[in-house]
Tab-separated table of C-alpha atoms in Angstrom:
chain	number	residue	atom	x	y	z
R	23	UNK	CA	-25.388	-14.754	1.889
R	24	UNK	CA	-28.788	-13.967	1.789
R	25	UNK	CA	-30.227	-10.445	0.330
R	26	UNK	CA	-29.348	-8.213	3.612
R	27	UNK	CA	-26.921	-10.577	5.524
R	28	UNK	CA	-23.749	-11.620	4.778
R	29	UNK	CA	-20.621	-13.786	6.411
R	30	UNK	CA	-18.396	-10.496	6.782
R	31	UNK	CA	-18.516	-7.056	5.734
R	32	UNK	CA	-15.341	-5.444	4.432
R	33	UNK	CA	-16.095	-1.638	4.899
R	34	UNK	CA	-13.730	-0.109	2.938
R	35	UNK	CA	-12.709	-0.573	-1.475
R	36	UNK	CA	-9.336	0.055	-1.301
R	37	UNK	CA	-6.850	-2.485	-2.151
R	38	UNK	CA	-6.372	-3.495	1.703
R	39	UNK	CA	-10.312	-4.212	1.609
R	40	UNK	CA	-10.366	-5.654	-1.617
R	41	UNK	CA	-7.340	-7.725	-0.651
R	42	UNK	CA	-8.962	-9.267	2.424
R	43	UNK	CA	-12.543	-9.693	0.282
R	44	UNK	CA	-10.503	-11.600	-2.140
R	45	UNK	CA	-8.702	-13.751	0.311
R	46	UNK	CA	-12.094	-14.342	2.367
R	47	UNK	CA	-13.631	-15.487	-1.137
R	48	UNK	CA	-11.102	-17.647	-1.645
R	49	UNK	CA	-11.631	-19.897	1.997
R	50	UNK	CA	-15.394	-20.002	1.045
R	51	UNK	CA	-16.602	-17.409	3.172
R	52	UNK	CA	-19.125	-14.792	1.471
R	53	UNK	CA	-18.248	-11.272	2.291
R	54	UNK	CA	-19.701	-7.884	0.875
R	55	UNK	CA	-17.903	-5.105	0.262
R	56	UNK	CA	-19.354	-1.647	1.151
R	57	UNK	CA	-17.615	1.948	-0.204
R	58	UNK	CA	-18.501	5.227	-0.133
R	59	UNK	CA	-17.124	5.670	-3.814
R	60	UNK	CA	-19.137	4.132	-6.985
R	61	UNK	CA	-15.940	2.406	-7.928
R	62	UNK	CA	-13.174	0.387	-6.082
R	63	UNK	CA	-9.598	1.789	-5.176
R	64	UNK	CA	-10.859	5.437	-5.823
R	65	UNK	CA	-8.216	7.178	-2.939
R	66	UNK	CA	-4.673	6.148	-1.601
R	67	UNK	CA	-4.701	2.986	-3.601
R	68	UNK	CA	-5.240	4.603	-6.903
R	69	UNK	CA	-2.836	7.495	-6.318
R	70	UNK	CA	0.121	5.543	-4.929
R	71	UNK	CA	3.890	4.680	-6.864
R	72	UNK	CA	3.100	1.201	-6.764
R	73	UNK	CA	6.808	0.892	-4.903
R	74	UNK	CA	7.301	-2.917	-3.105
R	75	UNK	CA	9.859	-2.022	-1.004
R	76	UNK	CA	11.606	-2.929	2.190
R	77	UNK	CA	15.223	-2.442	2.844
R	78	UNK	CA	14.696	-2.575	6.758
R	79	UNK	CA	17.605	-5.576	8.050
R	80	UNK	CA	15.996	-6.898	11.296
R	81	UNK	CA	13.900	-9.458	11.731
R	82	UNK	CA	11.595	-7.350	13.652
R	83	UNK	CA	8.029	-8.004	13.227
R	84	UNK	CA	7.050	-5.405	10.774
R	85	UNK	CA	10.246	-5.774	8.197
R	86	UNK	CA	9.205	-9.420	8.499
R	87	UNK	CA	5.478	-8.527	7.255
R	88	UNK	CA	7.164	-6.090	4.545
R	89	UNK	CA	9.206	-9.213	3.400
R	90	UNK	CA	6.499	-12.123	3.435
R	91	UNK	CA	4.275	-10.086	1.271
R	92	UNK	CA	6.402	-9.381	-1.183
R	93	UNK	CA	7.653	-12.531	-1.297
R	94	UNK	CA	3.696	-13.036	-1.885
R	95	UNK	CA	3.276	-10.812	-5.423
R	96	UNK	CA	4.994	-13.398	-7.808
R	97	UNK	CA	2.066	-15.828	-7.576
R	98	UNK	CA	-0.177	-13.398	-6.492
R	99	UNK	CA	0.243	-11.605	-9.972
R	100	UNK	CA	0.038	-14.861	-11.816
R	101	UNK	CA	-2.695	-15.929	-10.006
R	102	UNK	CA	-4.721	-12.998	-10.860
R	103	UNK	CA	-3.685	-12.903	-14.359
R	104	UNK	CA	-5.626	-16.140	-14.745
R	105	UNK	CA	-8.656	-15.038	-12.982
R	106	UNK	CA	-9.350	-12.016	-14.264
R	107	UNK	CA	-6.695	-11.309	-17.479
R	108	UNK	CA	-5.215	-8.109	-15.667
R	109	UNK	CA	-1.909	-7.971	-16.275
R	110	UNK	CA	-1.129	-5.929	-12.917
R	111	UNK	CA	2.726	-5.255	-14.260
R	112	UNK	CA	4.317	-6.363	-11.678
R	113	UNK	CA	8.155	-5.668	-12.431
R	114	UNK	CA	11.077	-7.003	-10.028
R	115	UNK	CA	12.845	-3.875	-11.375
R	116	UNK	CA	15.328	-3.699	-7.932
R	117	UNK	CA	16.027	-0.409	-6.526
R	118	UNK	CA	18.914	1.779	-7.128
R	119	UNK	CA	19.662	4.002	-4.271
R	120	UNK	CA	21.860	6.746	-5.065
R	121	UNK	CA	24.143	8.817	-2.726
R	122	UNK	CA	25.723	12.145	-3.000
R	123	UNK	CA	27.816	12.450	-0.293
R	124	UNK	CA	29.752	10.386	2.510
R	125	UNK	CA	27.141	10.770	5.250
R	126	UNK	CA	24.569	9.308	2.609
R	127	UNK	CA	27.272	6.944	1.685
R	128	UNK	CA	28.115	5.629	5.320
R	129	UNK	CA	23.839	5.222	6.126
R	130	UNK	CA	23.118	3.010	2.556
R	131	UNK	CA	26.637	1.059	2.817
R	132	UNK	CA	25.575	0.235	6.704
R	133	UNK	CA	23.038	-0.953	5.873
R	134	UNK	CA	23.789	-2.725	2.437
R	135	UNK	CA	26.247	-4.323	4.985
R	136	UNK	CA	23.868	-5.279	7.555
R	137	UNK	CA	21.378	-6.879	4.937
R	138	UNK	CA	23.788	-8.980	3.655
R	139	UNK	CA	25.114	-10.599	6.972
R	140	UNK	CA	21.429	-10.998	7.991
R	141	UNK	CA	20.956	-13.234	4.755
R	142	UNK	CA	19.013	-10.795	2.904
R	143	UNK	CA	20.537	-8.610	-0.577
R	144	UNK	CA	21.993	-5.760	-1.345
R	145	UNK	CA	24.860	-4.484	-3.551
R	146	UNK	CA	27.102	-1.371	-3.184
R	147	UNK	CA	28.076	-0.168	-6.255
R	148	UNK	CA	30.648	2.564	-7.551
R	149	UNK	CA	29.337	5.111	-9.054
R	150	UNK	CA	31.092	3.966	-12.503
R	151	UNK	CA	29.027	1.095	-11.925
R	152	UNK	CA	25.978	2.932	-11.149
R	153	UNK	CA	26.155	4.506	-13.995
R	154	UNK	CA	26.788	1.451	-16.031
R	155	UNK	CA	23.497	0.420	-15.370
R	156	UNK	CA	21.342	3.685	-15.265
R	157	UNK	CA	23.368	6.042	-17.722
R	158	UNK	CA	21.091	9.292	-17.067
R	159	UNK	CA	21.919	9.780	-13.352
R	160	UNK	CA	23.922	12.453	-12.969
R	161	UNK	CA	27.823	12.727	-12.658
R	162	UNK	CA	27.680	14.071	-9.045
R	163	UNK	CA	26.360	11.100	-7.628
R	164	UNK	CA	29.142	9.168	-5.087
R	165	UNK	CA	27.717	5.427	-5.511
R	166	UNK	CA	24.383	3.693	-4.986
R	167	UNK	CA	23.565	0.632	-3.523
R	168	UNK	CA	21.510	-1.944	-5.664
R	169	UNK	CA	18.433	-4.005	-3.888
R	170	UNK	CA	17.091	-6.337	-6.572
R	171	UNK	CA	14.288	-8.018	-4.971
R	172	UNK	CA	12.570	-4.952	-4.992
R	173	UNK	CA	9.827	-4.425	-7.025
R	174	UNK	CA	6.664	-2.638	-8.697
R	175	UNK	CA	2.888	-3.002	-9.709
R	176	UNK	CA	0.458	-0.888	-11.322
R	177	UNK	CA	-1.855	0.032	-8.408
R	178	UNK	CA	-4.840	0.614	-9.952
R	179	UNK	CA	-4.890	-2.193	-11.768
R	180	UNK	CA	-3.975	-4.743	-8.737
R	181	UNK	CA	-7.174	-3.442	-7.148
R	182	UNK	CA	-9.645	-3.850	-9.979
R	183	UNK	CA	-7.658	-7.285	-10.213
R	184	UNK	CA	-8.495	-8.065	-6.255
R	185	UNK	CA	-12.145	-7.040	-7.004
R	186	UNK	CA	-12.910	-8.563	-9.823
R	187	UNK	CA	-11.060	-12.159	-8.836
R	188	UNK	CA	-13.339	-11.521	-5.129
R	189	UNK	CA	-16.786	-11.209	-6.959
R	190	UNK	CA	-15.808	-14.082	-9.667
R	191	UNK	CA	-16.201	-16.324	-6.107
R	192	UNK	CA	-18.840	-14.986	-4.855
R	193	UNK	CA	-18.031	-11.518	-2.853
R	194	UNK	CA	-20.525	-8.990	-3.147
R	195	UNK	CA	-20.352	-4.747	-3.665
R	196	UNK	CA	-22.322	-2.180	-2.331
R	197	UNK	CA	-20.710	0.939	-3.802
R	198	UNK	CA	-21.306	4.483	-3.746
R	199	UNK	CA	-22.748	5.440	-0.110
R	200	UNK	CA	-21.153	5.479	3.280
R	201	UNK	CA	-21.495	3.495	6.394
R	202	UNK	CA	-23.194	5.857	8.501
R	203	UNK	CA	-24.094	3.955	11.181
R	204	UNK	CA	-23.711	1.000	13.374
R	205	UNK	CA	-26.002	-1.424	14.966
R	206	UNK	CA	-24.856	-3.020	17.824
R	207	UNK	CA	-25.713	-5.732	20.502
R	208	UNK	CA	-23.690	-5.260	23.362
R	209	UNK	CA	-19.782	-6.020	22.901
R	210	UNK	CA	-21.027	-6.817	19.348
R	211	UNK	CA	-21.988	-5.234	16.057
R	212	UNK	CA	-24.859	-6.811	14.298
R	213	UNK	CA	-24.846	-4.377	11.126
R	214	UNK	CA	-24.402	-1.351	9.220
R	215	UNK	CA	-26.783	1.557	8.338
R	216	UNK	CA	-26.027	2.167	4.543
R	217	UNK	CA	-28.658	4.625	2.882
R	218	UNK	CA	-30.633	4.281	5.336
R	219	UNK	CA	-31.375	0.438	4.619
R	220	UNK	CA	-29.479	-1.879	7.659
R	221	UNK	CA	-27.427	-4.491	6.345
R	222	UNK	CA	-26.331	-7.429	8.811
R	223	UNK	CA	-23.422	-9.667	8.914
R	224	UNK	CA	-21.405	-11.989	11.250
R	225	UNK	CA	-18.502	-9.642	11.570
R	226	UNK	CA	-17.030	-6.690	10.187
R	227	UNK	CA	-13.904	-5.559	8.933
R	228	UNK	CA	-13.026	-1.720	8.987
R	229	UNK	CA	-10.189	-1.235	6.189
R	230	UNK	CA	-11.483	2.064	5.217
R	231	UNK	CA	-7.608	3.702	5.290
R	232	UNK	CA	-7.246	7.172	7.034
R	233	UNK	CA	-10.865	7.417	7.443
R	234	UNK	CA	-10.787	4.245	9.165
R	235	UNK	CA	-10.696	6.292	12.680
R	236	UNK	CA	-14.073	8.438	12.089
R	237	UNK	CA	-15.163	4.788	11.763
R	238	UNK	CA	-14.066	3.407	15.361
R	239	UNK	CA	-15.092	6.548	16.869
R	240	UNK	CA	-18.876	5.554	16.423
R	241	UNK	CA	-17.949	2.622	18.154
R	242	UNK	CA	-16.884	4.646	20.690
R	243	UNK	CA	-13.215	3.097	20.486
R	244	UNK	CA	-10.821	6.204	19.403
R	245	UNK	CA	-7.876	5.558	17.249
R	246	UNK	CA	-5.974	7.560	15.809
R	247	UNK	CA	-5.113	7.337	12.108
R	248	UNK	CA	-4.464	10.327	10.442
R	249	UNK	CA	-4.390	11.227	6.327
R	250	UNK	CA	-0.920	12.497	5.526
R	251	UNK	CA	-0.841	14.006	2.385
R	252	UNK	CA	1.521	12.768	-0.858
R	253	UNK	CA	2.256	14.738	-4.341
R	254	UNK	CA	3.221	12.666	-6.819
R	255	UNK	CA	4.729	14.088	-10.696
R	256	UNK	CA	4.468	12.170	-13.757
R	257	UNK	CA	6.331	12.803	-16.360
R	258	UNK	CA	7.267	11.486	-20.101
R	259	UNK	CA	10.298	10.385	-21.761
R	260	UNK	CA	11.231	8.807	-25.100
R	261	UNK	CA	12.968	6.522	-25.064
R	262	UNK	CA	12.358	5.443	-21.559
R	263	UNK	CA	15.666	6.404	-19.505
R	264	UNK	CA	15.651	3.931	-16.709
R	265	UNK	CA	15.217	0.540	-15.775
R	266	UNK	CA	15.656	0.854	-12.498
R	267	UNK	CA	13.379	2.341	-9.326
R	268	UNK	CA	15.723	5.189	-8.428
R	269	UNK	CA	15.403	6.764	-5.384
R	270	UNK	CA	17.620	9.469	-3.459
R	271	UNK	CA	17.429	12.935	-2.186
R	272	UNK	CA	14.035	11.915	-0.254
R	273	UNK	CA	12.263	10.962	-3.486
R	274	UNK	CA	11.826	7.875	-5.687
R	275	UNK	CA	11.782	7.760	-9.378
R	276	UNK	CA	9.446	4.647	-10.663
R	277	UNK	CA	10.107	3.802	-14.682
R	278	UNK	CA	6.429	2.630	-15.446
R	279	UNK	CA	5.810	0.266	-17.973
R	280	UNK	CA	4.224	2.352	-20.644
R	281	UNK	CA	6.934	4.611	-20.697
R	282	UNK	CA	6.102	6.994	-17.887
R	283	UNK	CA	8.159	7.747	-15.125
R	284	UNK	CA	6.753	8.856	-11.409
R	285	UNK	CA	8.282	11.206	-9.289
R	286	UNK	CA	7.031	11.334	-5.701
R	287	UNK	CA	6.105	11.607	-2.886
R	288	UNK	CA	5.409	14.550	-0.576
R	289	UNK	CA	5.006	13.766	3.253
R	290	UNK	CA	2.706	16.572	4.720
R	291	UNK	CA	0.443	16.260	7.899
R	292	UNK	CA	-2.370	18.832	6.520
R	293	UNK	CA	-5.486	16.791	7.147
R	294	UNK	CA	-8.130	15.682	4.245
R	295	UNK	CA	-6.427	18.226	2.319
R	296	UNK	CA	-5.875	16.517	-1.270
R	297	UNK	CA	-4.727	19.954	-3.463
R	298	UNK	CA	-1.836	19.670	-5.543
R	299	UNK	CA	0.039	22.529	-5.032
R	300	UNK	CA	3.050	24.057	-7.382
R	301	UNK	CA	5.347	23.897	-4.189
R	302	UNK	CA	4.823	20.161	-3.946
R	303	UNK	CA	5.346	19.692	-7.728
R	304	UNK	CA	8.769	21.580	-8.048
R	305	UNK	CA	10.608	19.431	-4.787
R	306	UNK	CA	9.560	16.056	-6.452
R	307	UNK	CA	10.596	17.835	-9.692
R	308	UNK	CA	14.221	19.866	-8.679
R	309	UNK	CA	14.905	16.340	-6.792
R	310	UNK	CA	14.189	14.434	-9.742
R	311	UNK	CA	16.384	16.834	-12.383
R	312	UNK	CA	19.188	16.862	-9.993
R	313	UNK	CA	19.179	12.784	-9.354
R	314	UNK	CA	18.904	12.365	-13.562
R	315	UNK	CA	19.444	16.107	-15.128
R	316	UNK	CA	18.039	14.686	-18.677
R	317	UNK	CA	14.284	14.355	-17.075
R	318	UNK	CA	14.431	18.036	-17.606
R	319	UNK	CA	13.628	17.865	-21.132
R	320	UNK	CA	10.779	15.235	-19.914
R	321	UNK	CA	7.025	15.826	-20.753
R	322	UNK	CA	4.655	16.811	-18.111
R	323	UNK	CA	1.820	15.097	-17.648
R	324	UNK	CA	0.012	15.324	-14.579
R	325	UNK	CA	0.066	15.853	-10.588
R	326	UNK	CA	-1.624	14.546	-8.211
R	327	UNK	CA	-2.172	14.033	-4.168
R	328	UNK	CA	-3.529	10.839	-2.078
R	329	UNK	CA	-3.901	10.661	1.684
R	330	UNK	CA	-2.076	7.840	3.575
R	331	UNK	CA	-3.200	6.336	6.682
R	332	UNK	CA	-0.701	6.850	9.470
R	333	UNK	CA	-0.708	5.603	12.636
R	334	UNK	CA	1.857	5.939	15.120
R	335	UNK	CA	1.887	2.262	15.924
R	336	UNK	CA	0.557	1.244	12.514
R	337	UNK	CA	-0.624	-0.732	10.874
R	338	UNK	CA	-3.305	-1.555	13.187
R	339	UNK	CA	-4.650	-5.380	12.544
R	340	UNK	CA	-6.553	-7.174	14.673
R	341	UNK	CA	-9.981	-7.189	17.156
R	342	UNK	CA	-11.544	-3.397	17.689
R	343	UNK	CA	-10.931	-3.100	21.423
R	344	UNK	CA	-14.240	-4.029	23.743
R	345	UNK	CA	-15.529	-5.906	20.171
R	346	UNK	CA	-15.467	-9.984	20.050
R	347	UNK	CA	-16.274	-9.667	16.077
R	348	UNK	CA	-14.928	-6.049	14.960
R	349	UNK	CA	-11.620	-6.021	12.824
R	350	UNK	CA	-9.292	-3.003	11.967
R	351	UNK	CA	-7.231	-3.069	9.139
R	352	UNK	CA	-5.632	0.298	8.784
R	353	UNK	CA	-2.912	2.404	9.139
R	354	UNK	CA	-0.658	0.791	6.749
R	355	UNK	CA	0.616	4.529	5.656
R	356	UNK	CA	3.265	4.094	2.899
R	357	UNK	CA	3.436	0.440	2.348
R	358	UNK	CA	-0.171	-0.192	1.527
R	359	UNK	CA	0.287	-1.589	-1.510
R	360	UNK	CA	3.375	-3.959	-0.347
R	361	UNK	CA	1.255	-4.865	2.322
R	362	UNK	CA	-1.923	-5.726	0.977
R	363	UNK	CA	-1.142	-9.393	-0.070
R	364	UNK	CA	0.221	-10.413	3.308
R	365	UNK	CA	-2.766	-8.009	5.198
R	366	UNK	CA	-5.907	-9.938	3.097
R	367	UNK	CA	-4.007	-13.173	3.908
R	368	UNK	CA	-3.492	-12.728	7.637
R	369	UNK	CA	-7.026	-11.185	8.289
R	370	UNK	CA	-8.439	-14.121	6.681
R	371	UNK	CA	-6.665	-16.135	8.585
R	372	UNK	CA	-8.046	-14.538	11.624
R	373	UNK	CA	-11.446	-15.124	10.622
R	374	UNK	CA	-11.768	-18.607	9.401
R	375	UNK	CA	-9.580	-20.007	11.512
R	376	UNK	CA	-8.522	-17.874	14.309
R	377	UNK	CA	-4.721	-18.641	13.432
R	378	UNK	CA	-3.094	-16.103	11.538
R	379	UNK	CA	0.229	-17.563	9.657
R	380	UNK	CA	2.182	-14.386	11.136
R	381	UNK	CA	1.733	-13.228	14.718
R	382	UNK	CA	-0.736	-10.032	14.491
R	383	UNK	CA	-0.034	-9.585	18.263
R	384	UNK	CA	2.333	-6.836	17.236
R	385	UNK	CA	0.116	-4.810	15.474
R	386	UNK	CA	-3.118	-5.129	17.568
R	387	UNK	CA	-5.170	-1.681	18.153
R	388	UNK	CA	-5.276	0.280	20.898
R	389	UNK	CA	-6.896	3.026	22.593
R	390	UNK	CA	-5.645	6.443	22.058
C-alpha cells in the first residue's frame, strides 16, 4: 500500500469492519480502515451485551451462520490473546432461559425438543433444578431450559483486539473524519473523499452498521438499514449472583466477569436517537427484579443506548448492486458481535478468492 492507495478500504471501525480488516491482514492483503470516530468500536459494538447466542433449530442459512461463528470464538479468542495480550473474556457461560408460565413453557420445551433431534443442545430443566444451579431466580419461575454452548465476550475489548492484531500485519487507520464522498469510474469506485484529501483503493467494503445506508445512497443504490435503538442497565452485586446468562421476560441478564451484571436490551425504532431514558431503564430493571428479586438490593451503575443496524432481509453481505468491486457488510442488527468472526472470514473470502466457505447468496443486497 502506497501513501494514498491501498488493496481495500474497510469504511467502517466497528467490530464487523475491524473483523474483516483483520481477516484481510491475515491472507496478505493490505487494507485501511477509515472511521468517522478517533477511536475504533466507538457505537453498537461498544454498547452491546456481548451475548453469542443462537437457539434457532433449522439448518436454514442464517442459524447456520449464527452457529459457524460461534463455533469460530474458541480459537478466535486464543488466537488474539497471543497477538495482542487482550484477554477478550470470552466465557461459554450457557444460557438459562427461564419460564413463568405454560405458554412460555410449551415455546422453550418445543424448541429444546426440536434442537435436540436436529443434533444440536439443549436441556429442560425443573425449576428445582433451575434453581439448583442459579439460586437467586425467583420462586415463581415454572422451569428453564439450559443451552450450554452459549456464550459471552467483552465487546469492547474483542474490537480493540481485532484492531490491534489487523495493524500488527500491516492494516492501516484513518480515524476521526467521515467518508464524504465517492469517486467513481463507471460501474466502479476508484476512491473515497476523506477531509477533503481522495484516497484510492482496489475495492471497498462498506461495514459502517446502521449508517451503512446513507453510505449506498451516494452510490445511488438505496438500502435500507435502519438504527433501532437498545437501553442497556448495569448493575453491581457482591458476591456475584449468577453464573449463568439468564434471560426471560424479553430481557437477558449477562454475569460479567468483573462482577457486573447487564440488564438489557430495549428494541425501539426511533431513529439516531441514542438518549437513555428513565422509561427504558425501569423495564430492563422491573424485568430483571422480577426474574432474580435479590438484584434489587444491586448497585447502579450506569445506562446506556446503542443503535443496531436492522435490515429487513439482513444482514446484507455481498457486491453493492450495479458495483463489480463495492461490498456491504451491514445489517447484522442484534447478532453483531456473534457474527463478526464468521462475517470478516466470509468477506475475505470473497475478496481473495472469490469463494466464500459459506454461501453469501442468501444474504446478498438488494434494492429497496
Amino acid at each position: 500500500m502506497n501513501r494514498d492507495h491501498a488493496d481495500v478500504i474497510v469504511i467502517g471501525g466497528g467490530i464487523i469492519g475491524c473483523a474483516i480488516a483483520y481477516n484481510l491482514a491475515k491472507r496478505g492483503v493490505e487494507p485501511l480502515l477509515i472511521d468517522k470516530a478517533p477511536t475504533v468500536g466507538t457505537e453498537a459494538s461498544w454498547a452491546g451485551a456481548g451475548i453469542l447466542t443462537s437457539h434457532a433449530s433449522t439448518h436454514e442459512p442464517y442459524p447456520t451462520l449464527c452457529r459457524a461463528s460461534l463455533a469460530l470464538y474458541p480459537a478466535l479468542a486464543e488466537e488474539l490473546r497471543a497477538e495482542t495480550q487482550i484477554d477478550i473474556e470470552f466465557i461459554q457461560s450457557g444460557t438459562l432461559s427461564v419460564f413463568f408460565n405454560e405458554t412460555e413453557a410449551a415455546g422453550l420445551i418445543g424448541l429444546a425438543d426440536r434442537r435436540v433431534k436436529r443434533g444440536f443442545s439443549a436441556e429442560v430443566l425443573t425449576a428445582e433444578q433451575a434453581l439448583l444451579l442459579e439460586p437467586t431466580l425467583s420462586k415463581s419461575i415454572v422451569g428453564a431450559v439450559l443451552f450450554p454452548e452459549d456464550a459471552q465476550v467483552r465487546n469492547p475489548k474483542m474490537v480493540t483486539a481485532l484492531a490491534k492484531g489487523a495493524a500488527k500485519l500491516g492494516a492501516k487507520f484513518q480515524l476521526g473524519n467521515p467518508v464524504t464522498n465517492f469517486i467513481r469510474e463507471g460501474t466502479r469506485v476508484i476512491g473515497v473523499v476523506v477531509n477533503g484529501e481522495t484516497l484510492y483503493a482496489d475495492t471497498f467494503v462498506i461495514a459502517a452498521g446502521c449508517w451503512a445506508g446513507t453510505l449506498t445512497a451516494q452510490l445511488d443504490v438505496p438500502i435500507q438499514i435502519e438504527p433501532v435503538k437498545g437501553q442497556i442497565v448495569l448493575v453491581e452485586a457482591m458476591p456475584p449472583p449468577f453464573q449463568h446468562i439468564v434471560d426471560g421476560l424479553g430481557i437477558y441478564i449477562v454475569p460479567r466477569a468483573d462482577g457486573k451484571i447487564l440488564l438489557g436490551a430495549t428494541v425501539e425504532y426511533v431513529g439516531y436517537d441514542k438518549t437513555a431514558t428513565v422509561d427504558g431503564a425501569k423495564q430492563m430493571i422491573d424485568a430483571g427484579i422480577a426474574i432474580a428479586p435479590q438484584l434489587a438490593h444491586s448497585t447502579f451503575v450506569q445506562t446506556w443506548a446503542g443503535l443496531r443496524p436492522y435490515a429487513k432481509k439482513g444482514p446484507l453481505l455481498g457486491y453493492l448492486p450495479g458495483y463489480d468491486n463495492v461490498v456491504l457488510a451491514s445489517g447484522h442488527f442484534k447478532n453483531g458481535i456473534l457474527l463478526a468472526p464468521i462475517t470478516g472470514q466470509l468477506i475475505a473470502e470473497l475478496l481473495t478468492t472469490e469463494q466464500p466457505s459459506l454461501s453469501l447468496e442468501p444474504f446478498q443486497p438488494e434494492v429497496v
